[in-house]
Coordinates of C-alpha atoms and ligand atoms in Angstrom, one line a residue:
Chain A
M1122 CA 82.2 123.9 97.1
S1123 CA 83.5 126.8 95.2
V1124 CA 86.9 126.5 96.7
L1125 CA 87.2 123.0 95.3
Q1126 CA 86.3 124.3 91.9
A1127 CA 88.8 127.1 91.9
L1128 CA 91.7 125.2 93.5
D1129 CA 93.1 122.2 91.7
L1130 CA 93.8 119.0 93.7
R1131 CA 97.2 117.5 94.1
R1132 CA 96.1 114.6 96.5
R1133 CA 92.7 113.3 97.5
S1134 CA 92.2 110.8 100.3
A1135 CA 91.5 107.2 99.4
S1136 CA 91.3 108.1 95.7
S1137 CA 93.5 109.5 93.0
V1138 CA 93.3 112.8 91.2
P1139 CA 93.6 113.2 87.4
P1140 CA 96.6 115.2 86.2
L1141 CA 96.0 118.9 85.4
P1142 CA 94.8 119.5 81.9
A1143 CA 97.7 120.2 79.5
G1144 CA 98.9 123.8 79.6
K1145 CA 97.4 124.5 82.9
P1146 CA 100.1 125.4 85.4
A1147 CA 100.1 124.1 88.9
A1148 CA 99.5 126.7 91.5
V1149 CA 102.5 128.1 93.2
A1150 CA 103.2 126.7 96.7
V1151 CA 102.1 128.9 99.4
A1152 CA 103.1 129.2 103.0
K1153 CA 102.5 130.8 106.3
L1154 CA 105.5 131.9 108.3
I1155 CA 105.0 132.3 112.0
D1156 CA 107.8 134.3 113.6
V1157 CA 107.8 133.1 117.2
S1158 CA 110.3 135.7 118.2
K1159 CA 107.7 138.5 117.3
C1160 CA 104.7 137.0 118.9
I1161 CA 103.4 138.8 122.0
G1162 CA 100.8 136.2 122.8
C1163 CA 97.8 138.5 122.4
K1164 CA 95.7 135.9 120.7
A1165 CA 94.3 138.3 118.1
C1166 CA 95.0 135.5 115.6
Q1167 CA 92.9 133.0 117.6
T1168 CA 90.0 135.5 117.7
A1169 CA 90.3 136.3 113.9
C1170 CA 90.2 132.6 113.3
L1171 CA 87.0 132.1 115.3
E1172 CA 85.4 135.1 113.6
W1173 CA 86.3 134.3 110.0
N1174 CA 85.4 130.7 110.3
Q1175 CA 82.2 131.5 112.3
L1176 CA 83.2 129.2 115.1
D1177 CA 82.0 129.2 118.7
Q1178 CA 84.4 128.1 121.4
P1179 CA 82.4 127.5 124.6
I1180 CA 83.8 128.9 127.7
G1181 CA 85.9 126.3 129.6
Y1182 CA 88.3 126.0 132.4
T1183 CA 91.8 127.4 132.9
D1184 CA 94.6 125.2 133.8
G1185 CA 96.5 128.0 135.4
S1186 CA 98.6 128.9 132.3
Y1187 CA 97.8 131.4 129.6
D1188 CA 96.8 128.6 127.2
N1189 CA 93.1 129.4 126.5
P1190 CA 91.5 127.0 125.6
T1191 CA 94.1 124.5 126.9
D1192 CA 94.1 122.4 123.7
L1193 CA 93.0 122.5 120.2
T1194 CA 89.2 121.8 119.8
T1195 CA 86.8 121.3 116.9
A1196 CA 86.2 125.1 117.2
S1197 CA 89.6 126.4 118.1
W1198 CA 91.8 125.4 115.1
T1199 CA 94.7 127.4 116.6
V1200 CA 95.8 127.9 120.1
M1201 CA 98.7 129.9 121.6
R1202 CA 100.9 127.7 123.7
F1203 CA 103.0 129.4 126.3
T1204 CA 106.2 127.9 127.6
E1205 CA 108.5 129.5 130.4
Y1206 CA 111.9 128.5 129.4
E1207 CA 114.5 128.9 132.1
H1208 CA 118.2 128.7 131.4
G1209 CA 120.9 130.0 133.6
D1210 CA 119.6 133.3 135.0
D1211 CA 117.4 133.8 132.0
L1212 CA 113.7 133.4 131.6
E1213 CA 112.3 133.3 128.2
W1214 CA 108.6 133.3 127.3
L1215 CA 108.2 131.1 124.2
I1216 CA 104.8 131.5 122.7
R1217 CA 104.0 129.2 119.8
K1218 CA 100.8 129.4 117.6
D1219 CA 99.8 125.8 117.4
G1220 CA 97.7 124.5 114.6
C1221 CA 97.8 122.4 111.4
M1222 CA 101.2 122.6 109.7
H1223 CA 99.9 121.8 106.3
C1224 CA 102.5 119.1 105.7
D1225 CA 103.7 118.7 102.2
D1226 CA 103.3 115.0 102.9
P1227 CA 100.2 114.9 105.1
G1228 CA 99.8 111.9 107.3
C1229 CA 96.2 112.7 107.9
L1230 CA 95.4 112.4 104.2
K1231 CA 97.4 109.2 103.9
A1232 CA 95.4 107.5 106.8
C1233 CA 92.0 108.8 105.8
P1234 CA 89.7 105.9 104.4
A1235 CA 87.0 108.1 103.1
P1236 CA 87.4 109.2 99.5
G1237 CA 87.8 113.0 99.2
A1238 CA 87.4 113.7 102.9
I1239 CA 90.9 115.2 103.0
V1240 CA 92.4 116.9 100.0
Q1241 CA 95.6 118.8 99.2
Y1242 CA 95.5 121.5 96.7
T1243 CA 98.3 122.2 94.2
N1244 CA 99.2 125.2 96.3
G1245 CA 100.0 122.9 99.2
I1246 CA 97.1 123.6 101.5
V1247 CA 95.6 120.5 103.2
D1248 CA 91.8 120.8 103.7
F1249 CA 89.2 118.6 105.3
I1250 CA 86.0 118.3 103.2
S1251 CA 83.4 117.7 105.9
D1252 CA 80.7 116.3 103.4
N1253 CA 82.9 113.2 102.8
C1254 CA 84.2 112.8 106.4
I1255 CA 82.9 109.7 108.2
G1256 CA 84.4 110.6 111.7
C1257 CA 86.6 107.5 112.0
G1258 CA 89.5 109.4 113.6
Y1259 CA 92.1 107.8 111.3
C1260 CA 93.5 111.3 110.5
V1261 CA 94.3 111.7 114.2
K1262 CA 96.4 108.6 114.0
G1263 CA 98.1 109.7 110.7
C1264 CA 99.0 113.2 111.9
P1265 CA 102.5 113.6 113.4
F1266 CA 101.4 116.9 115.1
N1267 CA 98.3 115.9 117.0
I1268 CA 96.1 118.3 115.1
P1269 CA 92.7 117.0 113.9
R1270 CA 89.8 117.0 116.4
I1271 CA 86.6 115.0 116.0
S1272 CA 83.3 116.6 116.9
Q1273 CA 81.1 114.7 119.4
T1274 CA 78.1 116.4 117.9
T1275 CA 78.7 116.2 114.1
S1276 CA 81.1 113.2 114.0
K1277 CA 83.4 115.1 111.6
A1278 CA 87.0 116.1 111.8
Y1279 CA 88.1 119.8 112.0
K1280 CA 91.3 121.7 111.7
C1281 CA 92.8 124.8 110.3
T1282 CA 92.0 125.3 106.6
L1283 CA 94.8 127.8 106.2
C1284 CA 91.8 130.0 105.2
S1285 CA 91.7 128.2 101.8
D1286 CA 88.6 130.1 101.1
R1287 CA 90.4 133.4 101.5
V1288 CA 93.6 132.2 99.7
V1289 CA 91.6 131.2 96.7
V1290 CA 90.5 134.9 96.2
G1291 CA 94.0 136.2 96.9
Q1292 CA 93.6 137.1 100.5
A1293 CA 96.0 136.2 103.3
P1294 CA 94.6 134.0 106.2
A1295 CA 92.5 135.8 108.7
C1296 CA 95.2 135.2 111.5
A1297 CA 98.0 136.8 109.4
K1298 CA 95.7 139.8 108.7
A1299 CA 94.9 140.2 112.4
C1300 CA 98.3 140.0 114.0
P1301 CA 99.3 143.4 115.4
T1302 CA 103.1 142.7 115.4
Q1303 CA 103.2 141.0 112.0
A1304 CA 104.5 137.9 113.5
I1305 CA 102.5 136.0 110.8
Y1306 CA 103.4 136.3 107.2
F1307 CA 101.7 134.7 104.2
G1308 CA 103.0 134.4 100.6
T1309 CA 104.6 131.9 98.3
K1310 CA 106.7 129.3 100.1
E1311 CA 109.8 130.5 98.3
E1312 CA 109.2 134.1 99.5
M1313 CA 108.6 132.9 103.0
I1314 CA 111.8 130.9 103.2
A1315 CA 113.7 134.0 101.9
H1316 CA 112.0 136.2 104.5
A1317 CA 112.8 133.7 107.3
G1318 CA 116.4 133.9 106.2
K1319 CA 116.5 137.5 107.0
R1320 CA 114.8 137.2 110.3
I1321 CA 117.3 134.5 111.3
V1322 CA 120.2 136.7 110.5
D1323 CA 118.7 139.4 112.6
L1324 CA 118.1 137.0 115.5
K1325 CA 121.6 135.6 115.4
S1326 CA 123.0 139.1 115.5
R1327 CA 121.1 139.7 118.7
G1328 CA 122.5 136.6 120.4
Y1329 CA 120.1 133.8 119.3
Q1330 CA 122.9 131.6 117.9
N1331 CA 120.6 128.7 117.2
A1332 CA 117.8 130.7 115.5
G1333 CA 116.4 128.9 112.5
L1334 CA 113.6 127.9 110.2
Y1335 CA 111.2 125.1 111.2
N1336 CA 110.3 123.4 107.9
P1337 CA 110.7 119.8 108.8
A1338 CA 112.1 117.5 106.1
G1339 CA 110.5 114.4 107.6
V1340 CA 107.1 115.4 106.2
N1341 CA 108.7 116.9 103.0
G1342 CA 108.5 120.4 104.5
T1343 CA 105.4 122.2 105.7
H1344 CA 103.2 125.0 104.4
V1345 CA 103.1 126.5 107.9
M1346 CA 106.6 127.3 109.1
Y1347 CA 108.1 128.8 112.2
V1348 CA 111.0 131.1 112.8
L1349 CA 112.4 129.7 116.2
Q1350 CA 114.9 131.3 118.5
H1351 CA 116.1 127.9 119.4
A1352 CA 115.7 125.9 116.2
D1353 CA 118.1 123.3 117.6
K1354 CA 115.4 122.3 120.2
P1355 CA 111.9 122.6 118.7
S1356 CA 110.6 120.5 121.6
L1357 CA 111.1 123.5 123.9
Y1358 CA 108.1 125.1 122.2
A1359 CA 105.4 123.1 124.0
G1360 CA 106.4 119.8 122.5
L1361 CA 106.8 120.8 118.9
P1362 CA 108.3 117.5 117.4
D1363 CA 112.0 117.7 116.9
D1364 CA 111.9 115.4 113.8
P1365 CA 108.3 114.8 112.8
H1366 CA 107.5 112.0 110.2
I1367 CA 104.5 109.9 109.5
S1368 CA 104.6 107.1 112.0
P1369 CA 106.1 103.9 110.4
L1370 CA 103.0 102.1 111.9
V1371 CA 100.8 104.3 109.7
G1372 CA 103.2 103.5 106.9
I1373 CA 102.7 99.8 107.3
W1374 CA 98.9 100.0 107.9
K1375 CA 98.3 102.2 104.9
G1376 CA 101.2 100.8 102.7
V1377 CA 102.1 97.1 102.3
M1378 CA 99.3 95.8 104.4
K1379 CA 96.5 96.8 102.0
P1380 CA 97.6 94.9 98.8
L1381 CA 99.1 92.0 100.7
S1382 CA 95.8 91.5 102.6
L1383 CA 93.6 91.6 99.5
A1384 CA 96.1 89.2 97.8
A1385 CA 96.0 86.8 100.7
I1386 CA 92.2 86.8 100.7
A1387 CA 92.0 86.4 96.9
F1388 CA 94.6 83.6 97.1
A1389 CA 92.5 81.7 99.8
G1390 CA 89.4 82.0 97.6
A1391 CA 91.2 80.9 94.5
F1392 CA 92.8 78.0 96.4
G1393 CA 89.4 76.7 97.6
F1394 CA 87.9 77.1 94.1
L1395 CA 90.9 75.1 92.5
H1396 CA 90.8 72.5 95.2
Y1397 CA 87.2 71.8 94.7
V1398 CA 87.6 71.7 90.9
T1399 CA 90.6 69.4 91.0
K1400 CA 90.0 67.2 94.1
G1401 CA 86.3 67.3 94.2
P1402 CA 84.0 67.2 97.2
N1403 CA 84.6 64.9 100.0
T1404 CA 81.5 62.6 100.1
V1405 CA 80.1 60.0 102.4
T1406 CA 79.4 56.8 100.5
E1407 CA 76.8 54.1 100.9
H1408 CA 79.6 52.0 102.4
D1409 CA 80.2 54.6 105.1
E1410 CA 76.4 54.5 105.9
E1411 CA 76.4 50.8 106.1
K1412 CA 79.5 50.7 108.3
A1413 CA 77.8 53.2 110.6
A1414 CA 74.7 51.1 110.9
E1415 CA 76.8 48.1 111.6
L1416 CA 78.5 49.9 114.4
A1417 CA 75.3 51.3 115.8
G1418 CA 73.7 47.9 115.4
T1419 CA 70.5 49.4 114.0
D1420 CA 70.2 49.2 110.3
R1421 CA 67.0 50.9 109.5
A1422 CA 67.7 51.4 105.8
G1423 CA 64.7 49.3 104.9
S1424 CA 62.2 51.3 106.9
D1425 CA 63.7 54.6 105.7
K1426 CA 63.3 53.8 102.1
A1427 CA 59.6 54.6 102.1
Chain B
M212 CA 72.4 57.3 98.9
T213 CA 70.4 55.9 101.9
E214 CA 70.7 56.6 105.4
H215 CA 71.0 53.5 107.4
T216 CA 70.9 55.0 110.9
K217 CA 69.0 57.6 112.7
P218 CA 70.4 61.1 112.2
V219 CA 73.1 61.7 114.8
S220 CA 72.5 64.8 116.8
R221 CA 75.4 67.2 116.6
Y222 CA 74.2 70.6 117.8
T223 CA 71.3 71.7 120.0
T224 CA 69.1 74.5 118.7
A225 CA 70.6 76.9 121.2
A226 CA 74.0 76.1 119.9
R227 CA 72.9 76.6 116.3
I228 CA 71.3 80.0 117.0
N229 CA 74.4 80.9 118.9
H230 CA 76.5 79.9 115.9
W231 CA 74.3 81.8 113.3
I232 CA 74.4 85.0 115.4
T233 CA 78.2 84.7 115.4
A234 CA 78.3 84.0 111.7
V235 CA 76.1 86.9 110.6
S236 CA 77.9 89.3 112.9
L237 CA 81.3 88.2 111.6
I238 CA 80.3 88.6 108.0
L239 CA 78.8 92.1 108.7
L240 CA 82.0 93.0 110.6
A241 CA 84.1 91.9 107.7
L242 CA 82.1 93.8 105.1
S243 CA 81.9 97.0 107.2
G244 CA 85.6 96.7 108.3
M245 CA 86.9 96.0 104.9
A246 CA 85.0 99.0 103.5
L247 CA 87.2 101.2 105.6
F248 CA 90.4 99.1 105.2
H249 CA 90.8 99.4 101.3
P250 CA 89.7 102.3 99.2
S251 CA 88.7 100.0 96.5
L252 CA 86.1 98.4 98.9
Y253 CA 84.7 101.7 100.1
F254 CA 81.7 101.0 98.0
L255 CA 80.7 98.4 100.7
T256 CA 79.7 101.3 102.9
Y257 CA 76.5 101.7 100.7
L258 CA 75.4 98.3 102.1
F259 CA 75.1 99.9 105.5
G260 CA 73.7 103.3 104.5
G261 CA 76.9 105.3 104.0
G262 CA 80.3 105.9 105.6
Q263 CA 79.1 107.6 108.7
I264 CA 76.8 104.7 109.6
T265 CA 79.3 102.0 108.6
R266 CA 81.8 103.7 110.9
A267 CA 79.3 104.0 113.8
I268 CA 77.7 100.5 113.5
H269 CA 80.8 98.4 113.1
P270 CA 81.9 98.5 116.7
W271 CA 78.4 97.7 117.9
I272 CA 78.3 94.6 115.8
G273 CA 81.7 93.9 117.3
V274 CA 80.1 93.9 120.8
V275 CA 77.4 91.4 119.5
L276 CA 80.1 89.2 118.1
G277 CA 82.1 89.4 121.3
I278 CA 79.2 88.2 123.5
S279 CA 78.0 85.6 121.0
F280 CA 81.5 84.2 120.4
L281 CA 81.9 83.9 124.2
G282 CA 78.9 81.7 124.1
L283 CA 80.4 79.5 121.5
F284 CA 83.7 79.4 123.4
I285 CA 82.1 78.2 126.6
R286 CA 80.1 75.5 124.8
F287 CA 83.0 74.1 122.8
F288 CA 86.3 74.8 124.4
A289 CA 86.4 71.5 126.3
L290 CA 86.2 69.6 123.1
N291 CA 88.9 71.4 121.4
F292 CA 92.0 70.5 123.5
W293 CA 94.8 69.2 121.4
N294 CA 95.8 65.5 121.6
R295 CA 98.3 63.2 120.0
D296 CA 95.9 62.1 117.3
D297 CA 95.6 65.7 116.2
T298 CA 99.3 65.9 115.7
I299 CA 99.2 62.8 113.5
W300 CA 96.3 64.2 111.5
M301 CA 98.3 67.4 110.9
K302 CA 101.2 65.4 109.6
N303 CA 98.9 63.8 107.2
L304 CA 97.1 67.0 106.1
G305 CA 98.2 66.2 102.5
A306 CA 96.2 63.0 102.5
V307 CA 93.2 64.7 104.0
I308 CA 93.3 67.4 101.3
N309 CA 93.5 64.7 98.7
N310 CA 90.2 63.2 100.1
K311 CA 92.2 60.2 101.4
E312 CA 91.6 60.3 105.2
E313 CA 90.9 56.5 105.5
G314 CA 94.2 55.5 107.3
L315 CA 94.2 58.2 109.9
P316 CA 93.4 57.9 113.6
E317 CA 89.7 57.8 114.6
L318 CA 88.6 61.3 115.7
G319 CA 86.6 62.8 118.4
K320 CA 84.0 65.5 117.8
Y321 CA 86.5 67.8 116.2
N322 CA 89.5 67.2 114.0
A323 CA 92.8 69.2 114.2
G324 CA 91.7 71.6 111.5
Q325 CA 88.5 72.4 113.3
K326 CA 90.4 72.9 116.5
L327 CA 92.8 75.3 114.8
V328 CA 89.9 77.2 113.5
F329 CA 88.4 77.3 117.0
W330 CA 91.6 78.5 118.7
G331 CA 92.6 80.8 115.9
Q332 CA 89.3 82.6 116.0
S333 CA 89.2 82.7 119.8
I334 CA 92.6 84.4 120.0
L335 CA 91.9 86.7 117.0
I336 CA 88.5 87.9 118.2
L337 CA 89.9 88.6 121.6
L338 CA 92.6 90.8 120.0
L339 CA 90.0 92.4 117.7
L340 CA 87.9 93.2 120.7
G341 CA 90.8 94.7 122.5
S342 CA 92.1 96.7 119.6
G343 CA 88.6 97.6 118.5
F344 CA 87.8 99.3 121.8
V345 CA 91.1 101.3 121.5
L346 CA 89.9 102.5 118.0
W347 CA 86.3 103.3 119.2
D348 CA 86.9 107.0 119.4
T349 CA 83.3 107.9 119.9
Y350 CA 83.4 106.6 123.4
F351 CA 87.0 105.7 124.3
A352 CA 89.2 108.3 122.5
S353 CA 90.5 109.8 125.7
Y354 CA 91.7 106.5 127.3
T355 CA 94.7 105.8 125.1
T356 CA 97.5 107.7 123.5
I357 CA 97.7 108.3 119.8
D358 CA 100.6 105.9 119.5
Q359 CA 98.6 103.2 121.2
K360 CA 95.8 103.9 118.7
R361 CA 98.3 103.5 115.9
W362 CA 99.4 100.1 117.2
S363 CA 95.8 99.1 117.6
A364 CA 95.0 100.0 114.0
V365 CA 97.7 97.8 112.8
I366 CA 96.8 94.9 115.1
H367 CA 93.1 95.3 114.3
A368 CA 93.6 95.2 110.6
L369 CA 96.1 92.2 110.8
C370 CA 93.7 90.2 113.1
A371 CA 90.8 91.0 110.9
I372 CA 92.6 89.7 107.8
G373 CA 93.6 86.6 109.8
A374 CA 90.0 86.1 110.9
I375 CA 88.7 86.5 107.4
L376 CA 91.2 84.0 106.1
I377 CA 90.3 81.5 108.8
W378 CA 86.6 82.1 108.0
I379 CA 87.3 81.3 104.3
V380 CA 88.9 78.0 105.2
H381 CA 86.1 77.2 107.7
V382 CA 83.3 77.9 105.2
Y383 CA 85.1 76.1 102.4
A384 CA 85.6 73.0 104.5
A385 CA 81.8 73.0 105.2
I386 CA 81.2 73.2 101.4
W387 CA 83.9 70.6 100.5
V388 CA 83.0 68.0 103.1
K389 CA 79.5 67.0 102.0
G390 CA 77.0 66.5 104.7
T391 CA 78.6 69.0 107.1
L392 CA 76.3 72.0 106.5
R393 CA 73.2 70.2 107.9
A394 CA 74.9 70.1 111.3
M395 CA 74.3 73.9 111.3
T396 CA 70.9 73.9 109.5
Q397 CA 69.3 70.9 111.1
G398 CA 71.5 70.1 114.0
S399 CA 72.3 66.5 113.0
V400 CA 74.4 64.5 110.6
T401 CA 74.0 61.2 109.0
G402 CA 75.6 58.1 110.6
G403 CA 77.8 57.7 107.6
W404 CA 79.2 61.2 108.0
A405 CA 79.9 60.6 111.7
W406 CA 81.5 57.2 111.0
K407 CA 83.6 58.6 108.2
H408 CA 84.9 61.8 109.8
H409 CA 84.5 61.5 113.6
R410 CA 84.3 57.9 114.4
K411 CA 85.4 58.1 118.0
W412 CA 82.6 60.7 118.7
F413 CA 80.2 58.5 116.8
R414 CA 81.1 55.5 119.0
Q415 CA 80.3 57.6 122.0
E416 CA 77.1 58.8 120.6
V417 CA 75.8 55.3 119.9
G418 CA 77.2 53.9 123.1
K419 CA 79.6 51.5 121.5
P420 CA 83.1 52.8 122.4
Ligands
HEM734 C1 85.1 92.3 118.2 C2 84.8 93.6 118.4 C3 85.3 94.6 117.4 C4 85.2 96.0 117.7 C5 84.9 96.7 119.0 C6 85.7 96.7 116.5 C7 85.9 98.0 116.4 C8 86.4 98.6 115.3 C9 86.6 100.1 115.1 C10 86.2 101.1 116.2 C11 87.1 100.3 114.0 C12 87.4 101.7 113.4 C13 86.4 102.1 112.4 C14 85.0 102.2 113.0 O1 84.8 102.9 114.0 O2 84.1 101.6 112.5 C15 87.3 99.1 113.3 C16 87.8 98.9 112.0 C17 87.9 97.7 111.3 N1 87.5 96.5 111.8 FE1 86.7 96.1 113.7 N2 85.9 95.7 115.5 C18 85.6 94.5 116.0 C19 85.7 93.3 115.4 C20 86.0 93.1 114.0 C21 86.1 91.9 113.3 C22 85.6 90.5 113.8 C23 86.5 92.2 112.1 C24 86.7 91.3 110.9 C25 86.3 90.0 110.7 C26 86.8 93.6 112.0 C27 87.3 94.1 110.9 C28 87.7 95.5 110.9 C29 88.4 96.1 109.8 C30 88.9 95.4 108.5 C31 88.5 97.5 110.1 C32 89.2 98.5 109.2 C33 90.6 98.5 109.7 C34 91.4 99.5 108.9 O3 90.9 100.5 108.3 O4 92.6 99.2 108.7 N3 86.5 94.1 113.2 N4 86.8 98.1 114.1
SF4_735 S1 87.7 111.4 110.7 FE1 87.1 112.2 108.6 S2 88.8 113.3 107.8 FE2 89.6 112.1 109.6 S3 90.3 110.1 108.6 FE3 88.2 109.8 109.1 S4 87.0 110.3 107.3 FE4 89.0 111.2 107.0
SF4_736 S1 99.7 118.8 110.6 FE1 98.5 117.0 110.8 S2 96.5 117.6 110.1 FE2 97.9 119.1 109.4 S3 98.5 118.5 107.3 FE3 100.0 117.7 108.7 S4 99.2 115.7 109.2 FE4 97.5 116.8 108.3

């Protein structure tokens, strides 16, 4: 894959990556900034995503909301989630573009058992490498945002690539390019945080006291960030986690359990070996056989000898 | 050494076939499972034809194991209830390990160690089946929440390690205690073996309680 050759790896699932060659600078961290307050819910980004990635989302069923499709799928790597937020006399329509957050500390990658099925480039983008994916669904358990989807036909996991194939040649992701209100920005993470700062000042001046940036520390920040009108309550936005972190269960499963288990198995094997070498086998003696015959009352040793 | 008695029948052919199906499926499950458990063991997927196939076939072998082990359970559970002699035996485990079991109570068909292996594997395989189905995303992904799947992953891996450890003890015991393996290859043991290790059972077998 050409993207893999042009982008250096920072992490690789179930394996390690060599350090960058001396003198080669690590890529600058990139980020996508989604300004929820500017989104009009037109879904141009969804369409652009399908088009650029050559995906085909089959026609499904509506659940009565504007969410279409109603959830992320193996073809729809991004979905607009609509929430009607009523408070006092006010009704706000909160429209969040859902999709992979490109966590700086990605739980999917931590959970994945297949070497190289999930990689993180030095620019921060988390990518699934289908060739190496075995379809086990561990990434689903590792992800704090419920993002990866496993295909029933190919048995591979799929999610937003942050258009790593566009970013590598200096292009912004397809969704950012398509958005008519410029609610989606793309650039270095530093620039995006600075830009979000300006947007938040603006929102606060217009009465959104709690406007803020969603760049959750629990996953060491994300490479997809939101400007939220109500950053004090992210869960208002169709269940965006208030404080996402990799589940401690995944931490145990993929952490202490692995070396401890192998150590226990090695110890059991070594114990057996040492026991045999020091104590020797437990053998039945001639005496035991004679006693047995005595008890059974039929010593047929003579006839057996032949 | 000479055998002075007729071989003592210990397992029927059906029981032995049942046991070997269980043994083979447990080993295949341990190999395919461990391949996904630890990156340094991922190479084991080559034994099964690659990662995708390993992932797909493991739960099916689990189904075989589940059915096969149920057979063993029904055959043997009645002989595995704990009694007072088992407690005495466990208290003298040190003597047993030092090949000095002479002074211990006479035993029925199974000793306390074998009973613990039996009940340990029964409980662990039940848990492995339960958690395994929760992890079997190909067919059952939609029946549980992601958090339930996370619990299952931890439980499944823990129980798998437990089952593998018990398996090591079980197999080592069969290697250490000479004359045991033929119970599973030929179905019988020598009188001396029965007299030495399971005298109460031997008395019943020869009708001399
Ligand atoms: C009894 C029925 C069983 C079922 C239905 C089952 C199912 C599963 C499933 C669905 C997975 C996820 C990966 C995959 O799809 O292949 C898995 C993983 C695994 N299984 Fe099983 N399994 C069973 C029994 C066992 C047994 C008996 C062992 C070991 C002796 C075992 C050891 C493992 C291990 C080590 C893993 C990897 C866990 C990890 O990555 O942490 N399984 N099993
Ligand atoms: S489904 Fe694929 S990407 Fe996800 S954890 Fe398994 S091997 Fe890795
Ligand atoms: S949001 Fe989920 S899928 Fe995306 S990088 Fe984070 S853990 Fe991985």
